[in-house]
Structure formats: structure tokens, C-alpha cells
CSV table of C-alpha atoms in Angstrom, one decimal:
chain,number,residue,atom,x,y,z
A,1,UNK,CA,0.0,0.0,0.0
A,2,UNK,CA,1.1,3.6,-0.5
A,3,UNK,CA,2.9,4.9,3.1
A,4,UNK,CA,0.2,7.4,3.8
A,5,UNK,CA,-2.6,4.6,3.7
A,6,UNK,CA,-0.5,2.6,6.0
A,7,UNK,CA,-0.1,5.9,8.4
A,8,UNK,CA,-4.0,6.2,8.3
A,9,UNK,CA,-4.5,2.4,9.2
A,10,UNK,CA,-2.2,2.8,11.8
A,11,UNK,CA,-4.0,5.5,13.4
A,12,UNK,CA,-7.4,3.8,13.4
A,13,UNK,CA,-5.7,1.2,15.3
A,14,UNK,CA,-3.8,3.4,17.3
A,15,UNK,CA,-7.5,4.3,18.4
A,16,UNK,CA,-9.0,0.7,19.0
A,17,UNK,CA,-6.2,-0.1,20.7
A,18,UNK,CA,-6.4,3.1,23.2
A,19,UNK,CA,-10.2,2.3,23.7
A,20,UNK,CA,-10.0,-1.8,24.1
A,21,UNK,CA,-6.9,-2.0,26.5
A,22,UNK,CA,-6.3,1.3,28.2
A,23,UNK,CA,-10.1,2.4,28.0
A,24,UNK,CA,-9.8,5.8,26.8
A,25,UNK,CA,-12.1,8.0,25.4
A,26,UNK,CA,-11.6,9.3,22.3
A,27,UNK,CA,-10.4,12.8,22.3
A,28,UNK,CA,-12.5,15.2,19.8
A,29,UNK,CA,-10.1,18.2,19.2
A,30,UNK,CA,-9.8,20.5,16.0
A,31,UNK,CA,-6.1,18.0,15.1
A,32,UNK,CA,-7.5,14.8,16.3
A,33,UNK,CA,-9.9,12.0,14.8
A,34,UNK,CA,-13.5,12.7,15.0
A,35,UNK,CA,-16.3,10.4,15.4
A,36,UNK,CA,-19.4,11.5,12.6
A,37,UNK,CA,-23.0,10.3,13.2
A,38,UNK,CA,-23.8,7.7,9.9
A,39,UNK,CA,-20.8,9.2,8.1
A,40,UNK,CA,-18.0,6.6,9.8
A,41,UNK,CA,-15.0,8.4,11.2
A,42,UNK,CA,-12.5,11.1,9.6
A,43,UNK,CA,-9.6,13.4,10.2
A,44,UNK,CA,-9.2,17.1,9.9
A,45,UNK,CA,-7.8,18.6,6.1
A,46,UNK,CA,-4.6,18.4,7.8
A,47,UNK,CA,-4.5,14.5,8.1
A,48,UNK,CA,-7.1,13.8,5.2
A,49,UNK,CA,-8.6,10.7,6.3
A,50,UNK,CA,-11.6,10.2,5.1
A,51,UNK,CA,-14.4,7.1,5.4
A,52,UNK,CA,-15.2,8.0,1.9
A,53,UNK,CA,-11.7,6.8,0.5
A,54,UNK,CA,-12.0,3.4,-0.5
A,55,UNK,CA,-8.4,2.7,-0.4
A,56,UNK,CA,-8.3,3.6,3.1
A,57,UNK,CA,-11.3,2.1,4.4
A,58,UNK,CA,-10.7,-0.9,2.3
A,59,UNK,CA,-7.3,-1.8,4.2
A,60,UNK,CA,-6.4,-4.9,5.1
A,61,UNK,CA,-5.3,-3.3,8.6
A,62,UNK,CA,-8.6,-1.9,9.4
A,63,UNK,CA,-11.0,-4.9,11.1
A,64,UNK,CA,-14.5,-3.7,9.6
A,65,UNK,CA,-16.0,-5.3,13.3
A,66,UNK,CA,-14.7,-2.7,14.8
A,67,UNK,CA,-16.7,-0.2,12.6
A,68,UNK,CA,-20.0,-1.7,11.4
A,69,UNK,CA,-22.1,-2.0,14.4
A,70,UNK,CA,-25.9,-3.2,13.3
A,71,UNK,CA,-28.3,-0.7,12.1
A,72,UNK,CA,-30.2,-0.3,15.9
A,73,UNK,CA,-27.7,1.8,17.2
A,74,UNK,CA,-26.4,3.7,14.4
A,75,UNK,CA,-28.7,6.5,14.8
A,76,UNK,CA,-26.7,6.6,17.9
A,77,UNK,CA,-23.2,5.7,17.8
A,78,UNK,CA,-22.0,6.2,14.2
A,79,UNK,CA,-19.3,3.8,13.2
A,80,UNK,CA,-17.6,3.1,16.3
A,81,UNK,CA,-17.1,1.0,19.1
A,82,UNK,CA,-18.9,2.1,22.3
A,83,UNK,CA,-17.2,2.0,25.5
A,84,UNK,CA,-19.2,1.3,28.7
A,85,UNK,CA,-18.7,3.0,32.1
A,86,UNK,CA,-17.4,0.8,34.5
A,87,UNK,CA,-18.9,2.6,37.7
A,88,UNK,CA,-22.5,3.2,38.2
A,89,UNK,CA,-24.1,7.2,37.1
A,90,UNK,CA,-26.2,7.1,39.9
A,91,UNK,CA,-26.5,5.5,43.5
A,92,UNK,CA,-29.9,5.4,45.4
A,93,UNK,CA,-30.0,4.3,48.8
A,94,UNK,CA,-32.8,1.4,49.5
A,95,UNK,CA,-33.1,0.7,53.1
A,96,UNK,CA,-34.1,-2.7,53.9
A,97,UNK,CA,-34.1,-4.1,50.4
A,98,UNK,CA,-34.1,-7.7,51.2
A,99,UNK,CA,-31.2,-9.6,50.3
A,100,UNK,CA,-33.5,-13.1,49.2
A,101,UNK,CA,-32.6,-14.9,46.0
A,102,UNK,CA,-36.9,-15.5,45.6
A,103,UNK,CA,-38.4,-12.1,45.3
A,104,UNK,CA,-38.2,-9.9,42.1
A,105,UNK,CA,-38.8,-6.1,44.4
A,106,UNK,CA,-38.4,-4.1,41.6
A,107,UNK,CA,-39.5,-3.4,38.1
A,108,UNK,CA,-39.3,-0.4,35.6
A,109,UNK,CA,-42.5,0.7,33.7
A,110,UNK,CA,-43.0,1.9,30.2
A,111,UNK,CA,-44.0,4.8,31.5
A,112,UNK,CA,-40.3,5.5,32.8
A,113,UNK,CA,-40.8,4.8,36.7
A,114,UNK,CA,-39.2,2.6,39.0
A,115,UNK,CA,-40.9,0.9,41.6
A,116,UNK,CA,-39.1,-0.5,44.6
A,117,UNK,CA,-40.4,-2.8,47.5
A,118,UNK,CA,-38.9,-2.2,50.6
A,119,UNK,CA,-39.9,-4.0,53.6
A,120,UNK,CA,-43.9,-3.7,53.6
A,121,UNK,CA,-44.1,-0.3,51.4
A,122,UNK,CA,-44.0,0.0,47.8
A,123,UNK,CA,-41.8,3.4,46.5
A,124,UNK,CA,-42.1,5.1,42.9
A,125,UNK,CA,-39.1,6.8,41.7
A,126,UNK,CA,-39.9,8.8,38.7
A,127,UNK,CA,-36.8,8.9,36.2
A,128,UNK,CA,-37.9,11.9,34.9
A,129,UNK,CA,-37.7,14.3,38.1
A,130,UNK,CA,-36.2,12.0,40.6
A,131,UNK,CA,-39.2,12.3,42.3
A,132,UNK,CA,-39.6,9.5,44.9
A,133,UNK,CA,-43.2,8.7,46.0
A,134,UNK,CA,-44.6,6.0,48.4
A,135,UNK,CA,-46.7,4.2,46.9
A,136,UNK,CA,-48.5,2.1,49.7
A,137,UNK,CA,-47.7,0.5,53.3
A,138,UNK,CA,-49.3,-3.2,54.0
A,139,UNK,CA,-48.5,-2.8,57.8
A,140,UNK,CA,-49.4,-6.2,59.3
A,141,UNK,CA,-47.8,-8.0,55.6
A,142,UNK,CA,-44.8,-7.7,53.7
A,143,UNK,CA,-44.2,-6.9,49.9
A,144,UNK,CA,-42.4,-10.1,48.4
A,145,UNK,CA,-42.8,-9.0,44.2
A,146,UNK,CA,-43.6,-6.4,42.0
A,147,UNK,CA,-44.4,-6.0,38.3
A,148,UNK,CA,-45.6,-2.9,35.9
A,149,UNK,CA,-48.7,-3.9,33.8
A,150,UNK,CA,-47.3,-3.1,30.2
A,151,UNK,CA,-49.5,-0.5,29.3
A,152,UNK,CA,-51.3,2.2,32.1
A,153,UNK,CA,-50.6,3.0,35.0
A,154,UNK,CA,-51.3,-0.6,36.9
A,155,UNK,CA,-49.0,-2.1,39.6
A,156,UNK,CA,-49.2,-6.0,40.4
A,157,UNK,CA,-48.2,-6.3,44.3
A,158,UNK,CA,-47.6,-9.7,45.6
A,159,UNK,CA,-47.2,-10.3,49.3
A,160,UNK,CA,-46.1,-12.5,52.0
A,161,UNK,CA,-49.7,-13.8,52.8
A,162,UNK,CA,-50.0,-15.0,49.0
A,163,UNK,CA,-52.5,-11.7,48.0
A,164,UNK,CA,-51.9,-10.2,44.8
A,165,UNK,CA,-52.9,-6.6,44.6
A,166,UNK,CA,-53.4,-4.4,41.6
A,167,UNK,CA,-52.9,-0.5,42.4
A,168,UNK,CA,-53.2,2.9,40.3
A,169,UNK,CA,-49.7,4.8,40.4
A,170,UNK,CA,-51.3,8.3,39.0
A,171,UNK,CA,-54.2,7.6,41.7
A,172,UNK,CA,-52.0,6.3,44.5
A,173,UNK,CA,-54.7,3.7,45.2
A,174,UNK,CA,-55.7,-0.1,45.4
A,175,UNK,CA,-58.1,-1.0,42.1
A,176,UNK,CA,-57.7,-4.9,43.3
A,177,UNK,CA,-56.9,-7.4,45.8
A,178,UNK,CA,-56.8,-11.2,44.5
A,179,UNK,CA,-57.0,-14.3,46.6
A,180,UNK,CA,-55.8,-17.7,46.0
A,181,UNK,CA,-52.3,-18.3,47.3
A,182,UNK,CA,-51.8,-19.6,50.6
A,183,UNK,CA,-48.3,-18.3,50.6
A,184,UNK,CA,-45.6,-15.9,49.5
A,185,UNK,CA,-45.9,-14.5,46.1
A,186,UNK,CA,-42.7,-14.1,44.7
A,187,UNK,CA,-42.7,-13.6,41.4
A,188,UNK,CA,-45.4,-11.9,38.8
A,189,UNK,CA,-45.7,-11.2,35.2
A,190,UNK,CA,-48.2,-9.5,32.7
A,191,UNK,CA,-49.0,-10.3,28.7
A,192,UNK,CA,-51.8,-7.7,27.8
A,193,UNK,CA,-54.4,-8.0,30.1
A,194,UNK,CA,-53.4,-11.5,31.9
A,195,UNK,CA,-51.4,-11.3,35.0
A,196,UNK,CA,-49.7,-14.6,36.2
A,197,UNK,CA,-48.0,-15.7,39.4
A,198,UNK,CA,-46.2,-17.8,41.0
A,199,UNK,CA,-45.9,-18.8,44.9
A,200,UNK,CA,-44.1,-20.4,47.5
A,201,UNK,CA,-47.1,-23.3,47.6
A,202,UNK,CA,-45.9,-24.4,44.1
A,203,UNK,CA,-48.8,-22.9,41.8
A,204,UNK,CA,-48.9,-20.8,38.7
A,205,UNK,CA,-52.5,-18.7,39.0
A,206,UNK,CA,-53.5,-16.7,35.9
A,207,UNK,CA,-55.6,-13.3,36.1
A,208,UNK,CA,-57.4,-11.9,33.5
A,209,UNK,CA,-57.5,-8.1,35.2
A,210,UNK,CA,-61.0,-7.7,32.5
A,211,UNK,CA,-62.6,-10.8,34.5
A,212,UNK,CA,-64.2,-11.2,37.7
A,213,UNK,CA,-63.0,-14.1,40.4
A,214,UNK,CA,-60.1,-14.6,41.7
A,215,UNK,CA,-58.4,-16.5,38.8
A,216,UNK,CA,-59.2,-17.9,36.1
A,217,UNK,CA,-56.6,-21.3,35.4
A,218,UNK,CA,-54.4,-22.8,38.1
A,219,UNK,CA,-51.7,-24.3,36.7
A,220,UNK,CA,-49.2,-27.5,38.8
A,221,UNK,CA,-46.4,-28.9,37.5
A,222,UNK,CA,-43.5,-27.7,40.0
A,223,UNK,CA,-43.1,-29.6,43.2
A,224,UNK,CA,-41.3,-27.1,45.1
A,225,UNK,CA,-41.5,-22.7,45.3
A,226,UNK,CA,-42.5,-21.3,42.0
A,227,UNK,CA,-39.2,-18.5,41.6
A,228,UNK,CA,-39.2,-16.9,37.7
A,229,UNK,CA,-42.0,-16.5,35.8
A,230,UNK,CA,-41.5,-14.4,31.8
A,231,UNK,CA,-44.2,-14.4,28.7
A,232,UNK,CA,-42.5,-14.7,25.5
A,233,UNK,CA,-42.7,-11.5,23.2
A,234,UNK,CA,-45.6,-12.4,21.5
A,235,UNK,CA,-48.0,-14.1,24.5
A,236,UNK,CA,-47.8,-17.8,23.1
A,237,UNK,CA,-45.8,-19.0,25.7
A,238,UNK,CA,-45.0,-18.6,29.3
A,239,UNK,CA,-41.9,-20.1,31.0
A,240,UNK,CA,-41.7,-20.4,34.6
A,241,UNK,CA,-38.9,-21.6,37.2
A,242,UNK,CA,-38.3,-23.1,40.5
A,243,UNK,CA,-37.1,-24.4,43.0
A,244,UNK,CA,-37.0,-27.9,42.1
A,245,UNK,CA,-34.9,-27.3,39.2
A,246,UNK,CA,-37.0,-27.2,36.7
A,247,UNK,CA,-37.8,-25.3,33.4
A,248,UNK,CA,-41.6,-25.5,32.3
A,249,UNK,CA,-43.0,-24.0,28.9
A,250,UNK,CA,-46.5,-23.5,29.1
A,251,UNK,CA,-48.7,-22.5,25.9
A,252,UNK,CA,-50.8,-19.8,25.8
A,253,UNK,CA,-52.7,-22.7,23.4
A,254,UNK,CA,-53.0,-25.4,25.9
A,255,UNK,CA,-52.7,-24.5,29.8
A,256,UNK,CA,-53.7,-27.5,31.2
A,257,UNK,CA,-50.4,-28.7,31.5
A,258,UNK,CA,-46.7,-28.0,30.0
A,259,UNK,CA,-45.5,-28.6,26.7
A,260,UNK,CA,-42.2,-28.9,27.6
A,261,UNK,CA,-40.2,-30.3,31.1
A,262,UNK,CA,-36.7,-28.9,30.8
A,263,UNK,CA,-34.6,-30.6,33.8
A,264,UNK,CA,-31.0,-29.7,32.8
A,265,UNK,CA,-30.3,-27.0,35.5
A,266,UNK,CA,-28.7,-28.5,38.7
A,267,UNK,CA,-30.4,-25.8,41.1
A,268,UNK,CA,-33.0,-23.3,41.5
A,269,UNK,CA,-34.2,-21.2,38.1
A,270,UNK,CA,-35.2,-17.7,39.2
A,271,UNK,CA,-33.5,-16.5,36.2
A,272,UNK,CA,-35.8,-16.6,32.5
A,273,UNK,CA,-35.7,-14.3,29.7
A,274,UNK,CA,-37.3,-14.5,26.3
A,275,UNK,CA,-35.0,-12.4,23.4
A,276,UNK,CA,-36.8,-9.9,22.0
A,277,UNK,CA,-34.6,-10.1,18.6
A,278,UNK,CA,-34.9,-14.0,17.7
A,279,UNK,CA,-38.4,-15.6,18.0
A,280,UNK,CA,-38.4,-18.5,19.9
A,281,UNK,CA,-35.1,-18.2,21.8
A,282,UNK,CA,-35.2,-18.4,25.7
A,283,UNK,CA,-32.3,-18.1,28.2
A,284,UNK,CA,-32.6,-19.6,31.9
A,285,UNK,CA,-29.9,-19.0,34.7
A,286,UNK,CA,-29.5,-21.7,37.7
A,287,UNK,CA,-28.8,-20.8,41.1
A,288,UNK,CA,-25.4,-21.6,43.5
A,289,UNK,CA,-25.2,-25.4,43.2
A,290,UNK,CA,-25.6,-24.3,38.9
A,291,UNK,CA,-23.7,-21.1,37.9
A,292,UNK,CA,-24.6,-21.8,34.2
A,293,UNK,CA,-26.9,-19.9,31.5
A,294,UNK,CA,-28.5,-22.2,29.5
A,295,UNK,CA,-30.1,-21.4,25.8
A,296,UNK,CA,-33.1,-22.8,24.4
A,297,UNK,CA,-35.5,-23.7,21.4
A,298,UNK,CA,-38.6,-23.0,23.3
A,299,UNK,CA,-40.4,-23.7,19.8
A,300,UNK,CA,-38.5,-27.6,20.3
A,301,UNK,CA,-38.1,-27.7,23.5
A,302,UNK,CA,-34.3,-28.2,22.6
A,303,UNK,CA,-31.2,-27.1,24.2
A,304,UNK,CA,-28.7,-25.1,22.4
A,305,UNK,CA,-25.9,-23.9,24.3
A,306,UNK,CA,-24.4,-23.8,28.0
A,307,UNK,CA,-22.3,-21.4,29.5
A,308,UNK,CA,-20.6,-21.5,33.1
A,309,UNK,CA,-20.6,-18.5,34.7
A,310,UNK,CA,-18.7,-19.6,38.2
A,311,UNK,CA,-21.3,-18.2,40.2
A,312,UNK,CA,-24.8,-18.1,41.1
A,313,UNK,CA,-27.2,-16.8,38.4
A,314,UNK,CA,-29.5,-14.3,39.8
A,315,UNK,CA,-31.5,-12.4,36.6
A,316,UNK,CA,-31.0,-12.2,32.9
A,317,UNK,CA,-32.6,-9.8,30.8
A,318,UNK,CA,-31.9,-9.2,26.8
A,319,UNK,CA,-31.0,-5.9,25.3
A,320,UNK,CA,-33.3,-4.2,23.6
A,321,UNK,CA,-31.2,-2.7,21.1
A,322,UNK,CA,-28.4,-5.2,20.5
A,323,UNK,CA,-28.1,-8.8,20.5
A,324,UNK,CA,-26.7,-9.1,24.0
A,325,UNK,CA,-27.7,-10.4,27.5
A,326,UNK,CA,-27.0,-8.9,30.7
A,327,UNK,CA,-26.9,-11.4,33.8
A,328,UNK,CA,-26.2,-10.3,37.8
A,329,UNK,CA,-24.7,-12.9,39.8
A,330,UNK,CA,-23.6,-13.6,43.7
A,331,UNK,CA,-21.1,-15.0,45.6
A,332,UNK,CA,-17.8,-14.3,45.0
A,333,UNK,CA,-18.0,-10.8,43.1
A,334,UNK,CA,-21.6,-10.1,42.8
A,335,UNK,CA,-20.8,-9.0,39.5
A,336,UNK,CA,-23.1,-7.4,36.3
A,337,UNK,CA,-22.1,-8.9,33.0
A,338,UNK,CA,-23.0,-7.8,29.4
A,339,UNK,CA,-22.5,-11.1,27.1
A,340,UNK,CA,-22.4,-10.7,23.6
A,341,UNK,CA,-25.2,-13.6,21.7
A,342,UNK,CA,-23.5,-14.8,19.3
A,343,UNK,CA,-20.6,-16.5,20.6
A,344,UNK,CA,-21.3,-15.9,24.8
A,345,UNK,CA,-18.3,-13.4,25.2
A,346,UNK,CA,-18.2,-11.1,28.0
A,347,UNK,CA,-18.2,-7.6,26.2
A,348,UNK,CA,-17.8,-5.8,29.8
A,349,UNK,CA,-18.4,-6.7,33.7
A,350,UNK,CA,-19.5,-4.4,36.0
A,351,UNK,CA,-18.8,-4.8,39.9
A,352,UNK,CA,-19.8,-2.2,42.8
A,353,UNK,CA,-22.9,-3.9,44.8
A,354,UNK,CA,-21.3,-5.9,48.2
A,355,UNK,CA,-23.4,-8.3,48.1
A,356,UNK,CA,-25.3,-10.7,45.6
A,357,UNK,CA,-27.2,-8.5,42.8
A,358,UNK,CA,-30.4,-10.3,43.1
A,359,UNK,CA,-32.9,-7.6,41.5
A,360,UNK,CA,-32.7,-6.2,37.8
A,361,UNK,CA,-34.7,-3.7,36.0
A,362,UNK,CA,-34.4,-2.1,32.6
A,363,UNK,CA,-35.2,1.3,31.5
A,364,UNK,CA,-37.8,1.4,28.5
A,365,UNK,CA,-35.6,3.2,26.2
A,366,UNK,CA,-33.2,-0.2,26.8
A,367,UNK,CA,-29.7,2.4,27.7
A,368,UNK,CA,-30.1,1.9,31.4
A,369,UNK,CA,-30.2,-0.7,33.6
A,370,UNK,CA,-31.1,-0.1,37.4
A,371,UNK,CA,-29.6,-3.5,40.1
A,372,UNK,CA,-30.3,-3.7,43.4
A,373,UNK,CA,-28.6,-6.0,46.3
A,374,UNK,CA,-28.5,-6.5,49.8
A,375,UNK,CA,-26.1,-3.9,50.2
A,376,UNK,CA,-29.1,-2.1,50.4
A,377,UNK,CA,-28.6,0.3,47.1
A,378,UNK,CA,-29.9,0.8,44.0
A,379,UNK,CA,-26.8,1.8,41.0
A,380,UNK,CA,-28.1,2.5,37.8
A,381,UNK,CA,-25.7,1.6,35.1
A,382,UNK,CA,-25.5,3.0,31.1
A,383,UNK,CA,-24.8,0.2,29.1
A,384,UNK,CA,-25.3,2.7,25.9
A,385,UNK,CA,-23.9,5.8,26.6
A,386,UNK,CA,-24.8,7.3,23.7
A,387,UNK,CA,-28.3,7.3,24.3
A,388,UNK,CA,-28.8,8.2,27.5
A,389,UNK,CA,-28.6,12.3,27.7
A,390,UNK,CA,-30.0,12.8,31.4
A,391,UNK,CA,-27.1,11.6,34.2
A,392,UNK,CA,-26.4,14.6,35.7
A,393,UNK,CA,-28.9,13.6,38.7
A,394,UNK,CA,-27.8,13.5,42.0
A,395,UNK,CA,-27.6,10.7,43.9
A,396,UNK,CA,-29.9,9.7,47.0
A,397,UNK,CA,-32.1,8.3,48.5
A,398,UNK,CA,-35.7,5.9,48.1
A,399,UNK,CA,-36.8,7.7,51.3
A,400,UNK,CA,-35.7,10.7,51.9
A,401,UNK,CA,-34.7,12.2,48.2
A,402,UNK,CA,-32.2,14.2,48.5
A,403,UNK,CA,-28.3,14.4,47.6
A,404,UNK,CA,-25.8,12.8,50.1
């Protein structure tokens, strides 16, 4: 190649190599490279680099991964490789956040606000503002799961005594209370208008919020706590976890019983979630005696992969913009790791929380993800930098909001 098509090559790897091993940030000055929203990358006049030269992008120096990221976050990014913060924008304090493996005690709406269970009260925290507002206080029970209702204003509340309660967050009041456990509820779940969850006493009870009664389906299969509970995408199927073990896939089709009886986990599957970018493709987490992340063929009922993570699987969730998973974990580093799909490799691991990160909630624009331990905190992490403009909030406090 001619020498100054070498020299540019150089420097675009000059660059990689200051962001993927020393973790720099690019610097934009008038004499330095520039980054160029759907135009690639280029140099001032001075150096004359340009995306738009074919023999320079077209080098056999330049690895085009590096560059080409898929078309969800180019609107975003341009042509370059994001780097993700290592320490949490934002730190809210959450005073007895319980530090138990079987209760999901927070959950992030579409409407952008957070709600946290804390002991026997319910808290909103509105991304927005940062306004924190109390939501409710059970008294004589305790809050053991929460989950947003995906469109309104509706909060699911399931409690120690096995209730299931439905409340208004504009109104700040209770539109519901359902019977029918006869203990904890500890993990719930919406598709449209059904609610289902899942208990300590080893049901699955489904609630059509339109209907009158208490339920409308009970649904055995586990023979020990019913932990995780997700609704594929679409609302054909419903996978649930527990405490024995055990995967079940339940379709929306034929309730009765479970199509499919996945028993490869070795301990408890809290940990379910359905990708939003490939139809049909489930991941499931396994607790202590576990550590591994296991992908399905919930269409076959088929496993396709395994991955070891050397330590206790507490959540997964799927990006919403790029084919990636983000897990939390426990013992020994209570770690947050962001894998990539296609070939399970970490792309970053985030650590901070003191104890296991057993709660996990994502934004709705899919930037930010919110964990929560029992370190009693809250740290709210950007796993897309780009598109998150708003981290200038103080940090603070579930109840009393303001900046420590």
C-alpha cells in the first residue's frame, strides 16, 4: 500500500487499541480523529482521512467489526465501538431491600418509573424528576414481588400472605386485591391484560384483570417454590422456574399442562428471559449449586448452548437494542455482566454492589439498567452511553430524596 494509507491504518488502530486496552475515550479536538454520526470516522484537512476513501477504508489493517455495528444503534453511535462506564451514574440508597434470591422487588415501567419494595411499602421513583413517592404501606404484611402492567398505570403487588394486589400509580390507590395463594408471592408477570404468578405453595395462578374471580386457570407442575416467571414476546408462551430445578414452557394454546419439562439445571431457576430479537429463543440461569446460562429452542423444546458462569445466576434480561444479555450474579463478586449472543463473550463486567445483585430492571428506552442488592442500594448503570442524555442527577435516597 502507498505509506500514507499505512499511516491512516495505523492510526485507526492506534485508536482501537487506546479504547479496548487502556479504556480511553476518544479525544475530539480541531487536530484529532472525529467520530461522525452515519458518516463513519474522519480526520481534519490536515491529516485527510476520510471514510469515503476506499483505499483507506478498504485496508487490510482496518477490522471492519470494529466499525460496522448493526443498524439499531447507528442513529446513535455512528461507526464506532462504544465504550461502557465501568462505575455506576447514579447511586440510590434502598433501606431494607431484602437480600432473598426469591423475590423480584423491583420493576421499571413503560411509562419511565421505577418501583421498589422495601420491607412492607412500595416506593415510585420517577426517572424523569427523581421524584420518589410512596406508593403504599401493608402494615401487618410484607411486599415479596412487583411488576408494571405493560401498558397504564397498573401495579401488580404480591405479598407474603400470598394476596396479589393491583394499584393505580397516578391515583396512588388499590383498584384490586386477588385471593388464592396460601403463601408468599414471589414472582409476577403481565402479557396484555393477563397477570400470572407464582408462589411459594408451588402454583402458577392466571388473572385476566377484565374478569371477575379470583383466577381464572391454576396451573401444577413444580413440586417445590415457583421463583421466575417471563411471557415470551408475543403471548404464546410462558416459561416459569423453580425451586426444584426445573424449566416448564406452558402455551398460551393449551394450559392445562406443559408442553415442555426442561430438567438440565442443577439448582434453582429464578433466572428466565425470552430475546426480543430471535423468535423463539429463551435463556434460563441456575442458582449456587448451577452457575450456568442455558439457551433454548422454546419452539422444540431443545437445548442449544451452556455457558458457566462460576457463580450463582440471579437475573437475565436481553437488550433491547443489540443482541446481547446482561446477567447479575452472587457470591464471589456479585458481578453485572454484558455477554455478547452470538458467541457468549463477555463484552464488559461491571462490579460495585457488596453483596449478591439479586434484583434487575431495565429502563424502556433499553440504555439503562437499574440493580439492586442487599447492600441495600440501587446503582443504575448505562450500558449505551450514547443514548442516554440525562445523568447529571444527584444521587440519594428511596426515602428521603435528596443528595448525600
Amino acid at each position: 500500500m502507498e505509506s500514507q494509507d499505512i499511516a491512516s491504518a495505523q492510526m485507526a488502530l492506534e485508536m482501537l487499541y487506546k479504547q479496548q486496552i487502556l479504556e480511553q475515550e476518544p479525544i475530539f479536538e480541531s487536530d484529532s480523529m472525529q467520530f461522525i454520526n452515519q458518516s463513519g470516522f474522519q480526520y481534519n484537512q490536515q491529516n485527510n482521512f476520510d471514510i469515503h476513501n476506499s483505499k483507506i477504508y478498504n485496508s487490510i489493517l482496518i477490522d471492519h467489526k470494529y466499525f460496522t455495528i448493526s443498524e439499531t444503534l447507528s442513529n446513535y453511535y455512528g461507526k464506532y465501538v462504544r465504550k461502557i462506564p465501568k462505575v455506576p451514574f447514579k447511586v440510590l440508597d434502598a433501606p431494607q431491600l431484602q437480600d432473598d434470591f426469591y423475590l423480584n422487588l423491583i420493576d421499571w415501567s413503560n411509562q419511565n418509573s421505577l418501583s421498589v419494595a422495601l420491607n412492607s411499602c412500595v416506593y415510585l421513583w420517577n426517572a424523569q424528576s427523581s421524584k420518589v413517592t410512596k406508593l403504599l404501606d401493608l402494615h401487618n404484611d410484607s411486599v415479596t414481588s412487583v411488576a408494571w402492567s405493560l401498558r397504564g398505570p397498573h401495579l401488580a403487588v404480591g405479598t407474603k400472605t400470598g394476596e396479589v394486589q393491583i394499584w393505580d400509580a397516578i391515583k396512588l390507590q388499590r383498584v384490586r386485591t386477588y385471593k388464592g395463594h396460601i403463601a408468599r408471592v414471589g414472582t409476577l408477570c403481565f402479557s396484555d391484560n393477563v397477570l400470572s404468578s407464582g408462589s411459594r405453595d408451588k402454583l402458577i395462578l392466571q388473572r385476566d384483570l377484565r374478569l371477575k374471580g379470583n383466577y381464572f386457570l391454576k396451573q401444577s407442575a413444580h413440586k417445590q417454590e415457583v421463583c421466575g416467571l417471563k411471557w415470551s414476546p408475543d403471548g404464546q408462551m410462558l416459561a416459569s422456574g423453580g425451586n426444584d430445578n426445573k424449566l416448564y414452557l406452558w402455551s398460551s394454546h393449551k394450559q392445562d399442562k406443559p408442553i415442555f419439562r426442561l430438567s438440565e439445571h442443577q439448582a434453582a431457576v429464578k433466572a428466565i428471559a425470552w430475546s426480543p430479537h430471535q423468535h423463539g429463543l429463551l435463556a434460563s440461569g441456575g442458582g449456587t449449586a448451577d452457575k450456568t446460562i442455558r439457551f433454548w429452542n422454546a419452539l422444540e423444546g431443545k437445548s442449544l448452548q451452556k455457558e458457566d458462569t462460576g457463580s450463582q445466576v440471579c437475573n437475565l434480561m436481553f437488550s433491547k437494542i443489540e443482541n446481547e444479555l446482561i446477567s447479575t450474579h452472587g457470591y464471589s463478586q456479585n458481578q453485572i455482566v454484558l455477554w455478547r449472543c452470538s458467541n457468549m463473550k463477555r463484552i464488559s463486567t461491571l462490579v460495585g454492589h457488596t453483596c449478591r445483585v439479586l434484583y434487575l430492571a431495565m429502563s424502556p428506552d433499553g440504555s439503562t439498567i437499574v440493580t439492586g442488592a442487599g447492600d441495600e442500594t440501587l446503582r443504575f448503570w448505562n450500558l449505551y452511553p450514547q443514548t442516554n442524555q440525562d445523568q447529571k442527577q444527584p444521587n440519594g435516597s428511596l426515602l428521603i430524596p435528596t443528595i448525600r
